[in-house]
Amino acid sequence: MADAGFLDHANDILINVYGFWPVQMAKGKGVYLYDTEGHKYLDFGAGIAVNNLGYAHPVYTKALKKQIDKLHMGLCYIADEKRIAAAETILAISEFDQVFFCSTGAEAVEGALKTARKWATETHGADKHEFVYMKNSFHGRTMGALSVIGQQHYRDGFEPLLQGTRMAEFNNLDSVKKLVSAKTAAIILEPVMGEGGIIPATPEFLHGLRALCDEHDIALIFDEVQCGMGRIGEIFAYEHYGLVPDLICLAKGLGAGFPVGAYMGKKKFTSHITPGSHGSTYGGNPLATTAVTTVIKEMLKPGFMDNVNKVGQVLKDGLEEIARDSNLLSNVRGLGMLLAADYNGGPVKDFVKKCLKNGLIVLSCGENAVRIVPPLILTEKQAKEGLAILKKTLAQV
Ligand SMILES: Cc1ncc(COP(=O)(O)O)c(C=O)c1O
């Protein structure tokens, strides 16, 4: 645990956006983190659904070390072999024609929104510029992303945001239909809502949106920053639902810890982005794209995705069992290794700190839910170890 002096110093010199936890990590190995005093933590948070390969993964670490010795940063005007390899690798496993690499999830969302608006206004005229988004959604902290976030507290203090945005109800097709008009350029949503509480979209809702977008020539944007890259048991969340969006946003698990994001789309949309209309200095640099290719190759190895589904189910079953025995947890939900349950024992943030003390990292989300998003390499044994710590912590509440 970190001492008070360390936390005071951190809060003094770092702009205070996180509310730091009382711990200081020294290293990670596999699915475990170790603090500066040598305490071990089982990580069910994975850097907020990022570290899909865990820590110090031998293949990942070797690839990045090799690349940093060779060429760590290129010039964005030069399409180096690493960027091409990453693009080929990710396009080959998806339904899209083109990809743009950036550095964060919010930047991927910005790119997709800009692409949709440029396509819509160039194809249908300036009036077709509106975005429909979902209540309780989360898309990042930049001004464009904030404009399509359906949780007021994230927007407080930053308004006025983009004009022409309209908020619909998640999983309520009629509410979307009421807001769609000839002015709608795009509908943006998370197929599985993350920060909003781990709420999967219903298949009927997503298929209804797909049909609506086809009927009115609207771009359907899936923000898979949190639910994509294997997290729910398919590489892309849209595969789980059996439909394809027009544009998709990725980050987090895409680089498994190296800061990289991307958006992809069909050429119908992405061809409207031309030199000068978008860009990113670091986006897709050789280290970032080495991370992308390495991560995808690992995920495609036999058994990797089976593990996400199998161990994810062990976690979900275990959470359900705990919820049956304790009234402190309820409403277990989620897919693959993107799971949550409502916490009924007071503020969930206090419970998160209690778990930390007991050697388990979990996260919060939604109104008062515990979120479980471990590295995708978690084994059944480790899943049970974490569930036991969770149970023990609940008993202490
Ligand atoms: C669905 C979703 N979109 C976008 C973002 C923003 O990603 P970043 O923090 O990398 O900008 C997040 C981050 O949590 C997210 O969950």
mmCIF file of N, CA and C and ligand atoms in Angstrom, residues 48 104-107 109 138-141 190 195 223 225-226 251-252, ligand 1:
data_model
loop_
_atom_site.group_PDB
_atom_site.id
_atom_site.type_symbol
_atom_site.label_atom_id
_atom_site.label_comp_id
_atom_site.label_asym_id
_atom_site.label_seq_id
_atom_site.Cartn_x
_atom_site.Cartn_y
_atom_site.Cartn_z
ATOM 1 N N ILE A 48 -8.421 -1.380 -17.013
ATOM 2 C CA ILE A 48 -9.764 -1.119 -17.575
ATOM 3 C C ILE A 48 -9.913 -1.822 -18.932
ATOM 4 N N THR A 104 -5.839 6.490 -29.022
ATOM 5 C CA THR A 104 -6.767 6.258 -27.892
ATOM 6 C C THR A 104 -8.161 5.926 -28.420
ATOM 7 N N GLY A 105 -9.001 5.524 -27.474
ATOM 8 C CA GLY A 105 -10.387 5.223 -27.832
ATOM 9 C C GLY A 105 -11.150 6.467 -28.251
ATOM 10 N N ALA A 106 -10.954 7.549 -27.502
ATOM 11 C CA ALA A 106 -11.670 8.787 -27.830
ATOM 12 C C ALA A 106 -11.294 9.255 -29.231
ATOM 13 N N GLU A 107 -10.044 9.081 -29.571
ATOM 14 C CA GLU A 107 -9.585 9.509 -30.900
ATOM 15 C C GLU A 107 -10.204 8.626 -31.996
ATOM 16 N N VAL A 109 -13.150 7.308 -31.766
ATOM 17 C CA VAL A 109 -14.538 7.784 -31.853
ATOM 18 C C VAL A 109 -14.598 9.077 -32.671
ATOM 19 N N PHE A 138 -20.936 5.719 -23.075
ATOM 20 C CA PHE A 138 -19.648 6.377 -22.820
ATOM 21 C C PHE A 138 -18.793 6.229 -24.073
ATOM 22 N N HIS A 139 -18.183 7.321 -24.521
ATOM 23 C CA HIS A 139 -17.373 7.242 -25.738
ATOM 24 C C HIS A 139 -16.028 7.952 -25.617
ATOM 25 N N GLY A 140 -15.692 8.487 -24.437
ATOM 26 C CA GLY A 140 -14.391 9.152 -24.302
ATOM 27 C C GLY A 140 -14.549 10.588 -23.861
ATOM 28 N N ARG A 141 -13.399 11.249 -23.649
ATOM 29 C CA ARG A 141 -13.405 12.551 -22.959
ATOM 30 C C ARG A 141 -13.169 13.757 -23.858
ATOM 31 N N GLU A 190 -22.482 1.578 -28.182
ATOM 32 C CA GLU A 190 -21.660 0.433 -27.777
ATOM 33 C C GLU A 190 -22.553 -0.806 -27.846
ATOM 34 N N GLU A 195 -18.963 1.480 -19.525
ATOM 35 C CA GLU A 195 -18.982 2.347 -18.330
ATOM 36 C C GLU A 195 -20.400 2.497 -17.781
ATOM 37 N N ASP A 223 -19.111 1.496 -31.248
ATOM 38 C CA ASP A 223 -17.948 1.791 -30.412
ATOM 39 C C ASP A 223 -17.609 0.510 -29.650
ATOM 40 N N VAL A 225 -14.636 -0.037 -28.313
ATOM 41 C CA VAL A 225 -13.392 0.247 -27.585
ATOM 42 C C VAL A 225 -13.267 -0.664 -26.366
ATOM 43 N N GLN A 226 -14.373 -0.874 -25.659
ATOM 44 C CA GLN A 226 -14.311 -1.724 -24.460
ATOM 45 C C GLN A 226 -14.758 -3.159 -24.748
ATOM 46 N N ALA A 251 -9.852 0.279 -29.391
ATOM 47 C CA ALA A 251 -8.654 0.734 -28.641
ATOM 48 C C ALA A 251 -8.442 -0.315 -27.553
ATOM 49 N N LYS A 252 -8.110 0.094 -26.351
ATOM 50 C CA LYS A 252 -7.943 -0.821 -25.203
ATOM 51 C C LYS A 252 -7.247 -2.124 -25.602
HETATM 52 C C1 LIG B 1 -16.769 2.390 -25.066
HETATM 53 C C2 LIG B 1 -15.634 3.345 -24.884
HETATM 54 N N1 LIG B 1 -15.366 4.220 -25.853
HETATM 55 C C3 LIG B 1 -14.346 5.098 -25.749
HETATM 56 C C4 LIG B 1 -13.551 5.123 -24.632
HETATM 57 C C5 LIG B 1 -12.431 6.117 -24.531
HETATM 58 O O1 LIG B 1 -11.206 5.472 -24.624
HETATM 59 P P1 LIG B 1 -9.854 6.242 -24.185
HETATM 60 O O2 LIG B 1 -9.903 6.386 -22.709
HETATM 61 O O3 LIG B 1 -8.759 5.355 -24.679
HETATM 62 O O4 LIG B 1 -9.885 7.556 -24.896
HETATM 63 C C6 LIG B 1 -13.804 4.223 -23.599
HETATM 64 C C7 LIG B 1 -12.983 4.238 -22.382
HETATM 65 O O5 LIG B 1 -13.309 3.692 -21.361
HETATM 66 C C8 LIG B 1 -14.868 3.299 -23.724
HETATM 67 O O6 LIG B 1 -15.165 2.442 -22.749
#
